[in-house]
Amino acid sequence: MRIKEKDGALIDVYAVYWINGKLYFYGLIKDYGLSAFDLDEVKVVDSAMSGEFIFFEDGVFFKPLIAEGLLDDLIEGDLESYRRFIEILKEKEKEKEKEKEKEKIDPDFY
């Protein structure tokens, strides 16, 4: 999922959650971590959520945020958690590429 801020900046979204009936997103800010975005303040430019997402408390979160306990630290801008999250994202991207290669080699794979 991707949102656009009023200044035109594109933000990748890794969580969607609700508080008091309002919809918010957690988007990844380069060299920082996760920041909250109010639906009323951004535009959704890609509504597809791809990857592993899970329902947790009052929202839907990218599974590694919860499974690795990174959510709170990323919201607080912890640099080490940010580095770990980027590492996870790179690992997931490599997994996608391997799956694409398997499809090319063996068209009956699926």
Short mmCIF file of C-alpha atoms in Angstrom, two decimals, residues 96-110:
data_model
loop_
_atom_site.label_atom_id
_atom_site.label_comp_id
_atom_site.label_asym_id
_atom_site.label_seq_id
_atom_site.Cartn_x
_atom_site.Cartn_y
_atom_site.Cartn_z
CA LYS A 96 9.93 -12.54 -4.14
CA GLU A 97 12.67 -12.56 -6.75
CA LYS A 98 13.39 -16.26 -6.11
CA GLU A 99 9.70 -17.06 -6.56
CA LYS A 100 9.64 -15.16 -9.85
CA GLU A 101 12.67 -17.10 -11.05
CA LYS A 102 11.00 -20.41 -10.14
CA GLU A 103 7.96 -19.40 -12.18
CA LYS A 104 10.16 -18.67 -15.20
CA ILE A 105 12.02 -21.99 -14.92
CA ASP A 106 9.00 -24.15 -14.18
CA PRO A 107 5.75 -22.72 -15.61
CA ASP A 108 3.81 -25.54 -13.91
CA PHE A 109 5.17 -24.49 -10.51
CA TYR A 110 1.74 -23.14 -9.50
#
